[in-house]
Short mmCIF file of C-alpha atoms in Angstrom, two decimals:
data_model
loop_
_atom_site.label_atom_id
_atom_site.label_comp_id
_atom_site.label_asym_id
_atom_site.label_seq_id
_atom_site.Cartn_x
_atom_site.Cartn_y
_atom_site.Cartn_z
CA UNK J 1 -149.09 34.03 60.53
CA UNK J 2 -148.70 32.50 63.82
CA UNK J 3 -151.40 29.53 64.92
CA UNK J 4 -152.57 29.95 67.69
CA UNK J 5 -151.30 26.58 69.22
CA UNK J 6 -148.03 27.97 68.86
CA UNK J 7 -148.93 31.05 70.81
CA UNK J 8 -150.28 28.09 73.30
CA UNK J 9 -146.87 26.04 73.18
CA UNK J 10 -144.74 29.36 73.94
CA UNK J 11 -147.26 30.45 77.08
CA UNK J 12 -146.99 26.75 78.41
CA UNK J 13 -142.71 27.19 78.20
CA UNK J 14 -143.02 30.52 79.99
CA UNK J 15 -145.78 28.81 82.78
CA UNK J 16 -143.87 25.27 82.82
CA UNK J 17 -140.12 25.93 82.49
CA UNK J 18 -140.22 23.49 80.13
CA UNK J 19 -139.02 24.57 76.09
CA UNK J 20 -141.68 23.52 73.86
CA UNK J 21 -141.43 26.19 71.36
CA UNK J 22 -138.18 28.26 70.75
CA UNK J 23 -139.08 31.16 68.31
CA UNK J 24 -135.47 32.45 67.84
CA UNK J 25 -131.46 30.68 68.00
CA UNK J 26 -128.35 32.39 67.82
CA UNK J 27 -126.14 30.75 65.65
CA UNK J 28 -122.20 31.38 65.42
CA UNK J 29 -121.18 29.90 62.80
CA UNK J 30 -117.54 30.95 62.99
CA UNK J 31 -115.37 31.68 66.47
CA UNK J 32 -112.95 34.53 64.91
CA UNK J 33 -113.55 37.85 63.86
CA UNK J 34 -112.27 40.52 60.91
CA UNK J 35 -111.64 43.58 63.93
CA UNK J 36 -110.09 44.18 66.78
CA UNK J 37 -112.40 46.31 69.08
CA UNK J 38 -111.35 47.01 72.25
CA UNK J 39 -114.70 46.19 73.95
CA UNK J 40 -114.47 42.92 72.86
CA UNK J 41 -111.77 39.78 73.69
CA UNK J 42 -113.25 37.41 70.58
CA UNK J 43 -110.38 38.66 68.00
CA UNK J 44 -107.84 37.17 70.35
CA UNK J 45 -108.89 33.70 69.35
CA UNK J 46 -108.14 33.88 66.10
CA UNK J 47 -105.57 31.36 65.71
CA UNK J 48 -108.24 28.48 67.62
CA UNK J 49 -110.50 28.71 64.79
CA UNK J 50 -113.93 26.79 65.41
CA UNK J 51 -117.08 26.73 62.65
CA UNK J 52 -120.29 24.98 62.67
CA UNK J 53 -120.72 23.09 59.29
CA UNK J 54 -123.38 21.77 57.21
CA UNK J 55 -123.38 18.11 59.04
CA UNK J 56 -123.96 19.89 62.21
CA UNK J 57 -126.80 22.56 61.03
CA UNK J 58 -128.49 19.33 59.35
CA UNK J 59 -128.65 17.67 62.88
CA UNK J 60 -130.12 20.49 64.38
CA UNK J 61 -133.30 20.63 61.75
CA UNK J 62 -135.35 18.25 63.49
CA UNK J 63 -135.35 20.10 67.08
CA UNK J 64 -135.59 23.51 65.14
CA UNK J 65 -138.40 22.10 63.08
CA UNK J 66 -140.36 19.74 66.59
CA UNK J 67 -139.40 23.82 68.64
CA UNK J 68 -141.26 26.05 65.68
CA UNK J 69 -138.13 28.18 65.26
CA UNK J 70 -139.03 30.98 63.23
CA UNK J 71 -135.78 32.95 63.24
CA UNK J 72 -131.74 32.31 63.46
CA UNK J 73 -129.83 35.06 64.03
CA UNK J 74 -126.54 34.35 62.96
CA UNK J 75 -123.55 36.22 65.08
CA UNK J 76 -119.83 35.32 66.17
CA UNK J 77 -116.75 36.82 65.21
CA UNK J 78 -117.82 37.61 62.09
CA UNK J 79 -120.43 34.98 60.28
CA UNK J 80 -119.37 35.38 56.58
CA UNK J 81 -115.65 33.96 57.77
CA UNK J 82 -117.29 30.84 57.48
CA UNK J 83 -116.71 29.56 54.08
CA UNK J 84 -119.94 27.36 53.91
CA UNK J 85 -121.75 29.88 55.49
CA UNK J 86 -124.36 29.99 52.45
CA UNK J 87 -125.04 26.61 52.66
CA UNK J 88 -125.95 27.06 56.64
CA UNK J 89 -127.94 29.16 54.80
CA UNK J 90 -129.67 27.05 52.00
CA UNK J 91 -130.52 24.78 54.40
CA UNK J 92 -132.51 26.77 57.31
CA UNK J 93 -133.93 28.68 54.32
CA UNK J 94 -135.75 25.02 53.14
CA UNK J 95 -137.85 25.28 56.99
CA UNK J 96 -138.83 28.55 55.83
CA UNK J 97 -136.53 30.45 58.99
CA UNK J 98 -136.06 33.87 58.73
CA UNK J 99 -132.56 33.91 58.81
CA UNK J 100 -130.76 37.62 60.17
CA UNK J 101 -127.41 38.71 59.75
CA UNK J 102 -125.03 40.58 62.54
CA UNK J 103 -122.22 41.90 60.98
CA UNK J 104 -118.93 44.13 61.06
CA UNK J 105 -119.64 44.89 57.04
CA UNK J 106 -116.51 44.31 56.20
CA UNK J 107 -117.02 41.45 53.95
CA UNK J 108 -120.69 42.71 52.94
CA UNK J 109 -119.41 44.08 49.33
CA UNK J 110 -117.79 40.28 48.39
CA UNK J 111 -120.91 38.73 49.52
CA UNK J 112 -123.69 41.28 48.31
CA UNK J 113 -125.48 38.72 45.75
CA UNK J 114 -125.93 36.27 48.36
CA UNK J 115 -126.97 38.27 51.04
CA UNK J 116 -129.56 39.88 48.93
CA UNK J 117 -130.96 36.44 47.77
CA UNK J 118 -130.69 34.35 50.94
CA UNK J 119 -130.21 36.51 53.87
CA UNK J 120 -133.87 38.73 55.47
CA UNK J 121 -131.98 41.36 56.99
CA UNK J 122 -128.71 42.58 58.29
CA UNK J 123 -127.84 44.31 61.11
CA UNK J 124 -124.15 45.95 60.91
CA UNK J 125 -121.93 47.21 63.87
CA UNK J 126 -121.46 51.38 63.81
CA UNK J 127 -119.20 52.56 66.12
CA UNK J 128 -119.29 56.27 65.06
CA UNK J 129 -118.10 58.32 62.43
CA UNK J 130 -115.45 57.32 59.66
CA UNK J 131 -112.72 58.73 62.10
CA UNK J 132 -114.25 57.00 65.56
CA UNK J 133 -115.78 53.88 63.99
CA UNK J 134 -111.78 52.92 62.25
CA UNK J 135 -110.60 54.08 65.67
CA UNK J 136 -112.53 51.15 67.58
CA UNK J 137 -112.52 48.85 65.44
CA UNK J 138 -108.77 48.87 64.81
CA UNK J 139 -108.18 48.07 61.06
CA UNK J 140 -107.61 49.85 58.31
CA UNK J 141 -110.55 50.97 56.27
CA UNK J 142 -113.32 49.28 58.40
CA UNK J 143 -115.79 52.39 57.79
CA UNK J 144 -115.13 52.61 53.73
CA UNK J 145 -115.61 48.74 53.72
CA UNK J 146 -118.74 49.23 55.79
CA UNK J 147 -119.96 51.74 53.73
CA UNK J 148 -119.20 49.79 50.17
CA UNK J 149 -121.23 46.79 51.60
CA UNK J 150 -124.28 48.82 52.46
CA UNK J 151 -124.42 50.15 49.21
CA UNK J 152 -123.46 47.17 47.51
CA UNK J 153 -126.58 45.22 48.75
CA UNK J 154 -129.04 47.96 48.49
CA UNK J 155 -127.94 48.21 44.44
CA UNK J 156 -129.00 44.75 44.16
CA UNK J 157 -132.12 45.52 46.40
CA UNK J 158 -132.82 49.04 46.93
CA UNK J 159 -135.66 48.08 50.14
CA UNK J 160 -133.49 45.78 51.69
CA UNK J 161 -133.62 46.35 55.61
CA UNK J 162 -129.98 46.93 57.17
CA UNK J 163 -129.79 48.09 60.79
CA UNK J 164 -126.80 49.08 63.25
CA UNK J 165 -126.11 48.71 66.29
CA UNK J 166 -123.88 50.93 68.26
CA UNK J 167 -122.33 50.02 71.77
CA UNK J 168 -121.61 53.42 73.83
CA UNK J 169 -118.45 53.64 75.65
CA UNK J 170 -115.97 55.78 76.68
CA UNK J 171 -114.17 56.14 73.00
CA UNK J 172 -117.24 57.33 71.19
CA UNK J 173 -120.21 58.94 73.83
CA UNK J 174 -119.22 62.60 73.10
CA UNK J 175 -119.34 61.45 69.32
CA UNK J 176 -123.03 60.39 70.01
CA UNK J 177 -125.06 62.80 67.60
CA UNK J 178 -122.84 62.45 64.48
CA UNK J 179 -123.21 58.53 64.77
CA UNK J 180 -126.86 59.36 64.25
CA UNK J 181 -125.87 61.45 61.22
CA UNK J 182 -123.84 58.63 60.19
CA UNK J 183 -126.77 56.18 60.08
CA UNK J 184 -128.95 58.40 58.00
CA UNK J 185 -125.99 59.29 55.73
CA UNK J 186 -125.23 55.63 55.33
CA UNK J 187 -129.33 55.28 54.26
CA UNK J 188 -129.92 52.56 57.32
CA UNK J 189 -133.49 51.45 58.46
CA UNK J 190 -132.70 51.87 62.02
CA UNK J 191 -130.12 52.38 64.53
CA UNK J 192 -130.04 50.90 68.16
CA UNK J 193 -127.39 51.56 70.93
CA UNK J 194 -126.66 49.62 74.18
CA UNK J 195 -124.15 50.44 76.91
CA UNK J 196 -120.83 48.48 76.77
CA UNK J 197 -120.59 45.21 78.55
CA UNK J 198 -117.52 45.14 81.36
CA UNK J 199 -118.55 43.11 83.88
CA UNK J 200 -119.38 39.34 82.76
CA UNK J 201 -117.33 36.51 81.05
CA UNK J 202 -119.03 36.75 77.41
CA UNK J 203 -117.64 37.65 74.04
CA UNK J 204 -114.62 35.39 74.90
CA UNK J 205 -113.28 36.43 78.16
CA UNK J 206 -111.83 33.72 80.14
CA UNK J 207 -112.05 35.85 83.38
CA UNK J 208 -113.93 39.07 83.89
CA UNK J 209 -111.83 42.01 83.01
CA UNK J 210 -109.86 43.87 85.99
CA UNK J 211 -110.04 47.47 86.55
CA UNK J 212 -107.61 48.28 84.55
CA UNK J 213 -109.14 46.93 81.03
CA UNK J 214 -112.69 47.93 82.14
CA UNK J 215 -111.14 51.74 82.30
CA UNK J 216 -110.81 51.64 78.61
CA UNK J 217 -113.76 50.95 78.22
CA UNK J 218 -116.01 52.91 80.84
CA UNK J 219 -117.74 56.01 80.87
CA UNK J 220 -115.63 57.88 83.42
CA UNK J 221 -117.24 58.72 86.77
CA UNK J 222 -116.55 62.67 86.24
CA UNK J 223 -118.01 62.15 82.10
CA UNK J 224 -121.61 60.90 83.40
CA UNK J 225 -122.93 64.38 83.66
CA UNK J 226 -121.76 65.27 80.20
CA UNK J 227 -123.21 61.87 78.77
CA UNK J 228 -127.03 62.71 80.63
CA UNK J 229 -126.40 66.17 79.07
CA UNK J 230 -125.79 64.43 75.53
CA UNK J 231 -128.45 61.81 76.04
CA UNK J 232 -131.17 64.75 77.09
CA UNK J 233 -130.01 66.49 73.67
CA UNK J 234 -130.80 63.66 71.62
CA UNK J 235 -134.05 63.18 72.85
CA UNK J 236 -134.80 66.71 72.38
CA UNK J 237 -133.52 67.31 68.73
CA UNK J 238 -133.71 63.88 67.36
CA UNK J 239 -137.23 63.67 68.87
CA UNK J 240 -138.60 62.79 64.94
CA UNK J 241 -136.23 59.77 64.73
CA UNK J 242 -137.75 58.50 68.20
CA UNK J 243 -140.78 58.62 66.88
CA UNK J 244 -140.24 57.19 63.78
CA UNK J 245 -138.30 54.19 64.93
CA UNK J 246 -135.21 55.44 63.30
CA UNK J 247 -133.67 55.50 66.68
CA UNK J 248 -134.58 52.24 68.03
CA UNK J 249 -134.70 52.88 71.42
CA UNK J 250 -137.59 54.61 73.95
CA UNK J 251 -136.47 57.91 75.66
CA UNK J 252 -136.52 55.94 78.76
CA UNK J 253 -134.33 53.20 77.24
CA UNK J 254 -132.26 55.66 76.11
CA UNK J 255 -131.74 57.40 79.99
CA UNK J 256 -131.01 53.96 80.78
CA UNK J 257 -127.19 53.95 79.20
CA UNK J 258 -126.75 56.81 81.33
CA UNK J 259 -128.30 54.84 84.71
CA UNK J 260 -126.33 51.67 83.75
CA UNK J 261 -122.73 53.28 83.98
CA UNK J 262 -124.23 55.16 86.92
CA UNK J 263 -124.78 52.03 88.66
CA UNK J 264 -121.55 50.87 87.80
CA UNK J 265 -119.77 53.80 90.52
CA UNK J 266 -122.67 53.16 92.49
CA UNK J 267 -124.98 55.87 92.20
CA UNK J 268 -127.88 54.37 91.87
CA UNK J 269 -129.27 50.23 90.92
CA UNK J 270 -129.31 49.12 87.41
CA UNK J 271 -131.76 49.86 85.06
CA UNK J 272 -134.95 47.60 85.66
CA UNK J 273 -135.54 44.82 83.25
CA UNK J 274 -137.34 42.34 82.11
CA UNK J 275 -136.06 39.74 80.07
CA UNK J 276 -137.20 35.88 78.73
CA UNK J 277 -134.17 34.97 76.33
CA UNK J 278 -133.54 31.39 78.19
CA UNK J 279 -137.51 30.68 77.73
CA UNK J 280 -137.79 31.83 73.86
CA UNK J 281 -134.26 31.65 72.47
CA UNK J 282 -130.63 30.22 72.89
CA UNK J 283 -127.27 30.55 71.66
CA UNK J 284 -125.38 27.96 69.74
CA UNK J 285 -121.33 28.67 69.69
CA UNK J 286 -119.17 27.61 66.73
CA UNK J 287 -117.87 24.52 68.78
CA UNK J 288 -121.43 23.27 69.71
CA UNK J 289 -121.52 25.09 72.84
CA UNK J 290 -124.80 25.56 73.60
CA UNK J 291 -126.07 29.07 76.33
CA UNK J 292 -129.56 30.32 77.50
CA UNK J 293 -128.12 33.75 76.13
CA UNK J 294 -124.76 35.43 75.70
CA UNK J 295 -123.97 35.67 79.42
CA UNK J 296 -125.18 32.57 81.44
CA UNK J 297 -122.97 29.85 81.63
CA UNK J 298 -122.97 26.44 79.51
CA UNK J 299 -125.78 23.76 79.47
CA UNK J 300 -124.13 21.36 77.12
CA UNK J 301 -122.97 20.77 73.61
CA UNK J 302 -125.59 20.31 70.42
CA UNK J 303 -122.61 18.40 69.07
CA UNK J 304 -123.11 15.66 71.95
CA UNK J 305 -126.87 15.70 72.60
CA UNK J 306 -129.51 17.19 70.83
CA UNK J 307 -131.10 20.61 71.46
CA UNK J 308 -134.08 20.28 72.66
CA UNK J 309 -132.42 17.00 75.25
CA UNK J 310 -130.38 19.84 76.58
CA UNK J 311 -132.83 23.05 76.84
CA UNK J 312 -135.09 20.20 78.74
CA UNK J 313 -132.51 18.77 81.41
CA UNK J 314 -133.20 18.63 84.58
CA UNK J 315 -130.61 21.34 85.00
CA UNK J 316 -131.86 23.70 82.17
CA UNK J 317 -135.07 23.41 83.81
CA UNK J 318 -134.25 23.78 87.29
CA UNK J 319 -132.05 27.01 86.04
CA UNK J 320 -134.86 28.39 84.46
CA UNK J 321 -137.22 28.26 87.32
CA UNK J 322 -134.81 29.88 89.27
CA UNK J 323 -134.10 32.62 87.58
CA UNK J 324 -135.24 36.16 88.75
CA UNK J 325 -133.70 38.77 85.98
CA UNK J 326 -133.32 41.44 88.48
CA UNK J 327 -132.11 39.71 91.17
CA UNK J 328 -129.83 37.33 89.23
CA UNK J 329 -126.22 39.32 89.68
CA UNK J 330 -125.59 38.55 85.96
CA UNK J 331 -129.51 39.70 84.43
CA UNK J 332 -128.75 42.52 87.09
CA UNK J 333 -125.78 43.88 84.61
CA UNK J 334 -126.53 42.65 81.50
CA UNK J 335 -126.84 45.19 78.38
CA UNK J 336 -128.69 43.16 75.94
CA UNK J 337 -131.76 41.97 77.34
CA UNK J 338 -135.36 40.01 75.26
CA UNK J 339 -138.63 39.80 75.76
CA UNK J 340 -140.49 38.50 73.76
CA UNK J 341 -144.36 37.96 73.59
CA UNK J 342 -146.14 34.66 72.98
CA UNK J 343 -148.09 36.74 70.64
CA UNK J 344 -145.13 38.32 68.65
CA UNK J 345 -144.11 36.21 65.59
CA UNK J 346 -140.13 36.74 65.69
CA UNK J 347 -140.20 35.96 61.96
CA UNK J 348 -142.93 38.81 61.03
CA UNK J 349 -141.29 41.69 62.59
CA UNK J 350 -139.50 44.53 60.21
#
C-alpha cells in the first residue's frame, strides 16, 4: 500500500518543481543491443560498450531509498548483456523495488530461472509475425528465440506476466492484425503499440535522422488512409481485447498512431498529451548519464553527483517549471508519453 504521505510528497513535486518522491527510474544497465532494427541507431554502438555495475547501483540506494522509488524499469540495448545484471538485481530487490524487464527475448530462454525468481514482469519487443518480426529486427532466428524465452519462463511460472510492445511503422502496419494473433498465440498478458519515433535525438542518434532514413521508417503519405482503414478494423473486430486490456491501448489512443504520422505531412497537430515523466521518473544511461525521460536532453551524471543533487539543480528545476508538454517542440512529437497519478502506486499495478 501507498501512505498517504507519500501520495503528499509526489503532489508537493508536481505543485513545487521540486523531486521529493520519484516512484519509477529507468535503468540501462548495458549501452549495446542483440538486434539490429532499423528504427533504432543503439546497435551501432556496439563496439563502445558502457554498463552500470554493482558499485554504481549501490550508490544510488540511498537517493532511491530518501525518493520512495517503488519501481526500476530496466531498458538499454538489451539489459541481460550485462553480465552482473542479477546482482543489479539482488540488490534493488533488498528495498523491496519492483523491478520490470524490457526486452528483445532473445536471451530470455538462458536466463529463465532468474527471471522467474528475481525479475516482476517482462515486457518483450514484437514486431509482427515470425516473417515481419525477423525482418525488423535483422538477425537470424529473433522470433523462435522470442518465442523459446516466453515459454521457457512461463514453465517455471505458468502466471508470470509478460507483455509486448510493438512500434508501428512503415515495415509492419499492413501486418497489424496478425501481430495481434501473434500475441495471443505467443500466450502474452497484454500487448501495447506506439507510433515510431523519427524526429528526436534518442535511442542513440547523434543528429536527428534526415529524410532519407526517416523514409524507412514512415508511414507513407499515400498509406495513411489504408492505416485509418486498418486501425478502424481493429477496433471493430478486436473490440473484446479492448475491453479486456489485452490490447493495451483506448480506441482513441489507438486513432492517435494514425493522427501522429498525419501530423508528420502536416495534416493536422499532434495528438494531445499529457505527460509528467520529468516530475515522477528519470532515466539513468549505462555511462551514468542521467535524462528527465528518453528524449530531453542531459542534466548530469549519477556517476559525478548524486541523484537526487541533480533532479534538484537549479537547472532541473527551472526546466521543469518550464515545461508545457504540448507546446514543448520535443513533448509535441514524442511517442511514449507518462502520467502518472499521485494516487497510483507504480509498484501495485499488473
Amino acid at each position: 500500500m501507498q501512505s498517504l504521505w507519500q501520495t503528499y510528497q509526489r503532489k508537493k513535486t508536481l505543485r513545487t518543481n521540486r523531486v521529493s518522491s520519484l516512484p519509477i527510474v529507468i535503468l540501462m544497465p548495458h549501452s549495446a543491443c542483440n538486434c539490429r532494427c532499423v528504427m533504432c541507431d543503439i546497435w551501432k554502438s556496439n563496439d563502445n560498450i558502457q554498463q552500470l555495475n554493482e558499485a554504481d547501483v549501490e550508490e544510488l540506494l540511498a537517493s532511491l531509498q530518501k525518493l520512495h522509488t517503488k519501481q526500476v524499469v530496466m531498458s538499454g540495448g538489451e539489459a541481460l548483456l550485462n553480465k552482473n545484471f542479477f546482482d543489479l538485481c539482488t540488490l534493488l530487490k533488498k528495498q523491496k523495488i519492483r523491478i520490470t524487464l524490457l526486452s528483445t527475448g532473445i536471451l530470455l530462454s538462458k536466463y529463465a530461472h532468474q527471471l522467474a525468481e528475481q525479475v516482476d514482469d517482462i515486457i518483450i519487443s514484437l514486431d509482427g509475425d515470425e516473417e515481419i518480426h525477423n525482418l525488423i529486427r535483422n538477425i537470424p532466428a529473433a522470433f523462435s528465440k522470442l518465442q523459446a524465452g516466453v515459454h521457457a519462463v512461463r514453465e517455471l511460472q505458468p502466471s508470470y506476466k509478460i507483455s509486448a510492445r510493438t512500434v508501428i511503422q512503415k515495415m509492419n502496419f499492413r501486418k497489424w492484425p496478425a501481430i495481434i494473433e501473434t500475441a495471443k498465440q505467443l500466450n502474452l498478458n497484454s500487448i501495447s503499440f506506439l507510433p515510431a519515433d523519427v524526429s528526436s535525438e534518442a535511442f542513440n542518434r547523434s543528429i536527428p535522422w534526415g529524410i532519407d532514413k526517416q523514409s524507412e521508417v514512415m508511414i507513407l503519405k499515400e498509406e495513411l488512409n489504408d492505416l485509418r482503414e486498418i486501425i478502424e478494423s481493429i477496433i471493430d473486430k478486436n473490440a473484446d481485447d479492448i475491453d479486456a486490456g489485452f490490447i493495451s491501448e483506448s480506441r482513441d489512443k489507438l486513432r492517435n498512431i494514425y493522427y501522429y504520422y498525419a501530423a508528420l505531412y502536416g495534416l493536422n497537430d499532434f495528438p494531445f498529451k499529457s505527460c509528467n515523466a520529468p516530475w515522477v521518473s528519470a532515466v539513468i544511461e549505462a555511462d551514468g548519464t542521467l535524462r528527465p525521460c528518453f528524449f530531453h536532453s542531459p542534466m548530469g551524471n549519477v556517476k559525478k553527483n548524486s541523484l537526487g543533487e541533480l533532479l534538484n539543480s537549479k537547472e532541473a528545476m527551472a526546466f521543469r517549471a518550464s515545461l508545457k508538454d504540448n507546446q514543448n517542440e520535443i513533448c509535441k512529437k514524442c511517442v511514449c508519453y507518462l502520467n502518472l497519478s499521485p494516487w497510483v502506486n507504480p509498484a501495485a499495478i499488473n
